[in-house]
Amino acid sequence: MRRALVLAGGGVAGIAWELGVLRGLQDADPELAERVLAADLVVGTSAGSAVAAQITSGVPLADLYDRQLSQESAEIEVELDMEELLARFTAATAELTSQDEARQAIGALALDSRTVDEPVRKAAIAARLPVPDWPDRAVLLPAIDALSGEVVVFSRDSGVALVDAVAASCAVPGIWPPVTINGRRYIDGGVQSTTNADLAAGCDRILVVTPALPDQPAPFDQIGGEIEQLKPGVTHVIYADTASVAAFGTNPLSPATRPPAAQAGRAIGRDQAAKVATLWG
């Protein structure tokens, strides 16, 4: 039986929240948490790519969680008006009919946006990674080619540094600079899907962790269709709740969201442990 752990996008708050969910599972059932962390496949998109790199690094989960509670952080404080950003996406893609064209348009928007310099952003990403090397496991980190709109899935076999793959998957268009890899520029894998759970096709049990409300899909949410694609595999989704959304605040990219988001996720992880145990078998 093959098991997959899918970690969705959600900004700096999402990283803390997802680590909190896993820490909550560990509170409730340490052996279960160990088996979830040892999933045969880990898929990480955007914020989830950073979590995937952390939990497969060999660093204890408790240490990773405790880092989210610290007031010290290498994260870059950035202003975010989500409504304004989504309006820019909508305007860029308004008359386009295909997903490829829409991704190209958002890629063009990202390439034209003024952001921090790429090396500055990459240094912040590097600070998220306890270990700079890919784990000796199946980890998939999707990103988007900013020019072609192609979905590219990085893995240890891609010949790409882990920090570059995570930075690419986390490169929110219009906020962070596209990431240069082998002469190409890449943007956030969440532009394709916040979860990219379809990459877990062929697995028998799939746990999806996403910092979104179940009845309020995030932008680029594709989870419903992806669950259909994963059948006959059995999927369980851990969603955020209203307390978590309150912890994320109006700017989930702010480092200040880390402690409250981590704590909110931990509470959900405890509550979800029995359902995850049923799924994982």
Coordinates of C-alpha atoms in Angstrom, one line a residue:
M1 CA 0.0 0.0 0.0
R2 CA 1.4 3.4 -1.1
R3 CA 0.6 6.4 1.0
A4 CA 1.0 10.1 0.0
L5 CA 1.1 13.3 2.0
V6 CA 0.1 16.4 0.1
L7 CA 0.9 19.8 1.5
A8 CA -0.8 22.8 0.0
G9 CA 0.1 26.5 -0.5
G10 CA -0.8 29.2 2.1
G11 CA 2.1 31.6 2.6
V12 CA 4.2 32.0 5.7
A13 CA 1.1 31.3 7.8
G14 CA 0.5 28.1 5.8
I15 CA 3.9 26.8 6.6
A16 CA 3.4 27.3 10.3
W17 CA -0.1 26.0 10.2
E18 CA 0.8 22.8 8.4
L19 CA 3.7 22.1 10.7
G20 CA 1.2 22.7 13.5
V21 CA -1.2 20.2 12.1
L22 CA 1.5 17.5 12.0
R23 CA 2.7 18.4 15.5
G24 CA -0.9 18.0 16.7
L25 CA -1.1 14.5 15.1
Q26 CA 2.1 13.8 17.1
D27 CA 0.5 15.0 20.3
A28 CA -2.4 12.6 19.8
D29 CA -0.6 9.6 18.4
P30 CA 3.2 9.8 18.1
E31 CA 3.4 6.5 16.2
L32 CA 0.8 7.7 13.7
A33 CA 2.7 10.9 13.1
E34 CA 5.9 9.0 12.5
R35 CA 4.2 6.9 9.8
V36 CA 2.6 10.0 8.2
L37 CA 6.0 11.7 8.0
A38 CA 7.4 8.6 6.5
A39 CA 4.8 8.7 3.6
D40 CA 6.0 7.0 0.4
L41 CA 5.4 10.2 -1.5
V42 CA 5.4 13.9 -0.3
V43 CA 3.9 16.5 -2.6
G44 CA 4.5 20.1 -1.7
T45 CA 3.2 23.2 -3.4
S46 CA 4.3 26.8 -2.6
A47 CA 4.2 26.9 1.3
G48 CA 3.8 23.1 1.2
S49 CA 7.1 22.8 -0.7
A50 CA 8.9 24.4 2.3
V51 CA 7.1 22.1 4.7
A52 CA 7.9 19.1 2.5
A53 CA 11.6 20.0 2.6
Q54 CA 11.6 20.5 6.3
I55 CA 9.8 17.3 7.4
T56 CA 12.0 15.1 5.1
S57 CA 15.2 16.7 6.4
G58 CA 15.6 14.4 9.4
V59 CA 15.2 17.3 11.9
P60 CA 12.7 16.3 14.6
L61 CA 9.2 17.6 14.0
A62 CA 9.1 19.2 17.5
D63 CA 12.1 21.3 16.6
L64 CA 10.6 22.4 13.3
Y65 CA 7.4 23.4 15.1
D66 CA 9.2 25.3 17.8
R67 CA 11.0 27.4 15.2
Q68 CA 7.6 28.7 14.1
L69 CA 7.0 30.0 17.6
S70 CA 10.1 32.0 17.7
Q71 CA 9.9 35.8 17.2
E72 CA 13.2 35.7 15.2
S73 CA 12.8 34.9 11.5
A74 CA 14.6 35.3 8.2
E75 CA 11.3 35.8 6.5
I76 CA 10.8 39.1 4.6
E77 CA 8.0 41.3 5.7
V78 CA 6.0 42.3 2.6
E79 CA 2.7 44.1 2.1
L80 CA -0.1 42.1 0.6
D81 CA -3.5 43.2 -0.5
M82 CA -5.1 39.9 -1.5
E83 CA -8.1 41.4 -3.2
E84 CA -5.9 43.7 -5.3
L85 CA -3.6 40.9 -6.3
L86 CA -6.5 38.6 -7.3
A87 CA -7.9 41.5 -9.3
R88 CA -4.6 41.8 -11.1
F89 CA -4.8 38.1 -11.9
T90 CA -8.4 38.4 -13.1
A91 CA -7.6 41.3 -15.3
A92 CA -4.6 39.5 -16.8
T93 CA -6.6 36.3 -17.7
A94 CA -10.1 37.8 -18.3
E95 CA -10.4 36.9 -22.0
L96 CA -8.3 33.7 -22.0
T97 CA -10.0 30.4 -22.4
S98 CA -7.2 27.9 -21.7
Q99 CA -5.3 27.2 -18.5
D100 CA -2.0 27.3 -20.5
E101 CA -2.8 30.8 -21.7
A102 CA -3.9 31.9 -18.2
R103 CA -0.6 30.6 -16.6
Q104 CA 1.4 32.4 -19.3
A105 CA -0.5 35.6 -18.6
I106 CA 0.2 35.4 -14.9
G107 CA 3.8 34.5 -15.6
A108 CA 4.0 37.7 -17.7
L109 CA 2.5 39.7 -14.8
A110 CA 5.2 38.2 -12.5
L111 CA 8.0 39.0 -14.8
D112 CA 6.8 42.6 -15.1
S113 CA 6.3 43.2 -11.4
R114 CA 8.8 45.0 -9.2
T115 CA 9.8 42.9 -6.2
V116 CA 12.8 42.3 -3.9
D117 CA 15.9 41.1 -5.7
E118 CA 16.0 37.4 -6.5
P119 CA 19.2 36.7 -4.3
V120 CA 17.5 38.4 -1.3
R121 CA 14.4 36.2 -1.7
K122 CA 16.5 33.0 -2.2
A123 CA 18.4 33.7 1.0
A124 CA 15.1 33.8 2.9
I125 CA 14.1 30.5 1.4
A126 CA 17.5 29.0 2.2
A127 CA 16.9 29.9 5.9
R128 CA 13.7 27.8 5.8
L129 CA 15.6 24.7 5.0
P130 CA 17.3 22.8 7.8
V131 CA 19.3 20.7 5.3
P132 CA 20.2 22.1 1.8
D133 CA 20.1 18.7 0.1
W134 CA 17.2 16.7 -1.3
P135 CA 16.1 13.8 0.9
D136 CA 16.6 10.3 -0.4
R137 CA 12.8 10.0 -0.8
A138 CA 10.1 10.7 -3.3
V139 CA 9.4 14.4 -2.9
L140 CA 7.6 16.4 -5.7
L141 CA 7.6 20.2 -5.8
P142 CA 5.6 21.8 -8.7
A143 CA 6.3 25.2 -10.2
I144 CA 5.3 27.0 -13.4
D145 CA 7.5 28.1 -16.3
A146 CA 6.8 31.9 -16.4
L147 CA 7.1 32.1 -20.2
S148 CA 5.5 28.9 -21.4
G149 CA 3.0 28.4 -18.6
E150 CA 4.2 24.8 -18.4
V151 CA 3.9 22.9 -15.1
V152 CA 7.3 21.6 -14.1
V153 CA 7.6 19.2 -11.2
F154 CA 11.0 19.2 -9.5
S155 CA 12.4 16.2 -7.7
R156 CA 15.8 15.0 -6.5
D157 CA 16.3 13.6 -10.1
S158 CA 15.8 17.0 -11.7
G159 CA 19.4 18.2 -11.3
V160 CA 18.1 21.3 -9.5
A161 CA 19.2 22.5 -6.0
L162 CA 16.5 22.0 -3.4
V163 CA 16.6 25.7 -2.4
D164 CA 15.9 26.6 -6.1
A165 CA 13.0 24.2 -6.4
V166 CA 11.4 25.5 -3.1
A167 CA 12.0 29.1 -4.1
A168 CA 10.4 28.5 -7.5
S169 CA 7.4 26.7 -6.0
C170 CA 7.0 29.6 -3.5
A171 CA 7.4 32.5 -6.0
V172 CA 4.0 34.2 -5.6
P173 CA 3.5 36.2 -8.8
G174 CA 3.4 39.9 -8.3
I175 CA 4.9 39.6 -4.8
W176 CA 8.1 37.6 -5.1
P177 CA 10.6 37.5 -8.1
P178 CA 10.4 34.6 -10.5
V179 CA 13.2 32.1 -9.8
T180 CA 16.0 31.5 -12.4
I181 CA 16.9 27.9 -13.0
N182 CA 19.0 26.9 -15.9
G183 CA 18.1 30.1 -17.8
R184 CA 14.4 29.7 -17.3
R185 CA 12.2 31.7 -14.9
Y186 CA 9.7 29.9 -12.6
I187 CA 6.7 31.0 -10.5
D188 CA 4.5 29.6 -7.8
G189 CA 3.2 26.1 -8.4
G190 CA 0.0 27.2 -6.7
V191 CA -0.9 29.0 -10.0
Q192 CA -1.7 25.6 -11.3
S193 CA -3.3 24.3 -8.2
T194 CA -3.1 25.1 -4.5
T195 CA -2.6 21.4 -3.8
N196 CA -1.5 19.6 -7.0
A197 CA -2.9 16.5 -5.3
D198 CA -3.2 14.8 -8.7
L199 CA 0.6 14.2 -8.5
A200 CA -0.3 11.5 -5.9
A201 CA -2.2 9.4 -8.5
G202 CA -1.5 5.7 -8.0
C203 CA -1.3 6.0 -4.3
D204 CA -3.7 4.0 -2.1
R205 CA -4.1 6.5 0.7
I206 CA -3.7 10.2 0.3
L207 CA -3.7 12.8 3.2
V208 CA -4.1 16.4 2.0
V209 CA -3.3 19.3 4.4
T210 CA -4.6 22.6 3.2
P211 CA -4.9 25.9 5.1
A212 CA -8.3 26.8 3.5
L213 CA -11.9 26.6 4.7
P214 CA -13.8 23.6 3.2
D215 CA -16.6 25.9 2.0
Q216 CA -14.5 28.7 0.8
P217 CA -12.0 27.5 -1.8
A218 CA -8.7 29.3 -2.1
P219 CA -7.7 30.9 -5.4
F220 CA -6.7 28.2 -7.9
D221 CA -8.3 25.5 -5.8
Q222 CA -8.6 22.2 -7.7
I223 CA -9.0 19.8 -4.9
G224 CA -12.5 18.5 -5.9
G225 CA -11.4 17.4 -9.3
E226 CA -8.1 16.1 -8.1
I227 CA -9.8 13.8 -5.5
E228 CA -11.7 12.3 -8.4
Q229 CA -8.5 11.7 -10.3
L230 CA -7.0 10.0 -7.2
K231 CA -9.7 7.3 -7.1
P232 CA -9.7 4.4 -6.3
G233 CA -7.2 5.8 -3.9
V234 CA -8.9 7.0 -0.6
T235 CA -8.3 10.7 0.3
H236 CA -8.8 12.6 3.5
V237 CA -8.5 16.4 3.5
I238 CA -7.5 18.4 6.7
Y239 CA -8.9 21.9 6.3
A240 CA -8.5 25.0 8.3
D241 CA -11.2 26.3 10.6
T242 CA -12.4 29.8 11.5
A243 CA -9.9 30.1 14.3
S244 CA -7.1 29.2 11.9
V245 CA -8.2 31.8 9.4
A246 CA -8.3 34.4 12.1
A247 CA -4.7 33.5 13.0
F248 CA -3.7 33.9 9.3
G249 CA -5.0 37.5 9.4
T250 CA -5.2 39.7 6.3
N251 CA -1.6 39.0 5.3
P252 CA -0.6 35.3 5.4
L253 CA 2.8 36.3 4.1
S254 CA 3.7 38.2 7.3
P255 CA 6.2 36.5 9.7
A256 CA 4.0 37.7 12.6
T257 CA 1.4 35.1 11.6
R258 CA 3.7 32.2 12.4
P259 CA 3.1 31.6 16.1
P260 CA -0.7 31.9 16.1
A261 CA -1.0 29.9 12.8
A262 CA 1.2 27.1 14.2
Q263 CA -0.9 26.9 17.4
A264 CA -4.2 26.9 15.5
G265 CA -2.9 24.1 13.3
R266 CA -1.7 22.1 16.3
A267 CA -5.3 22.1 17.7
I268 CA -6.7 20.8 14.4
G269 CA -4.1 18.1 14.2
R270 CA -5.1 16.8 17.6
D271 CA -8.7 16.8 16.6
Q272 CA -8.1 15.1 13.2
A273 CA -5.8 12.3 14.5
A274 CA -8.5 9.6 14.7
K275 CA -9.6 10.3 11.1
V276 CA -6.0 10.2 9.9
A277 CA -5.5 6.9 11.7
T278 CA -8.5 5.4 10.0
L279 CA -7.2 6.6 6.6
W280 CA -3.6 5.6 7.1
G281 CA -4.5 2.1 8.3

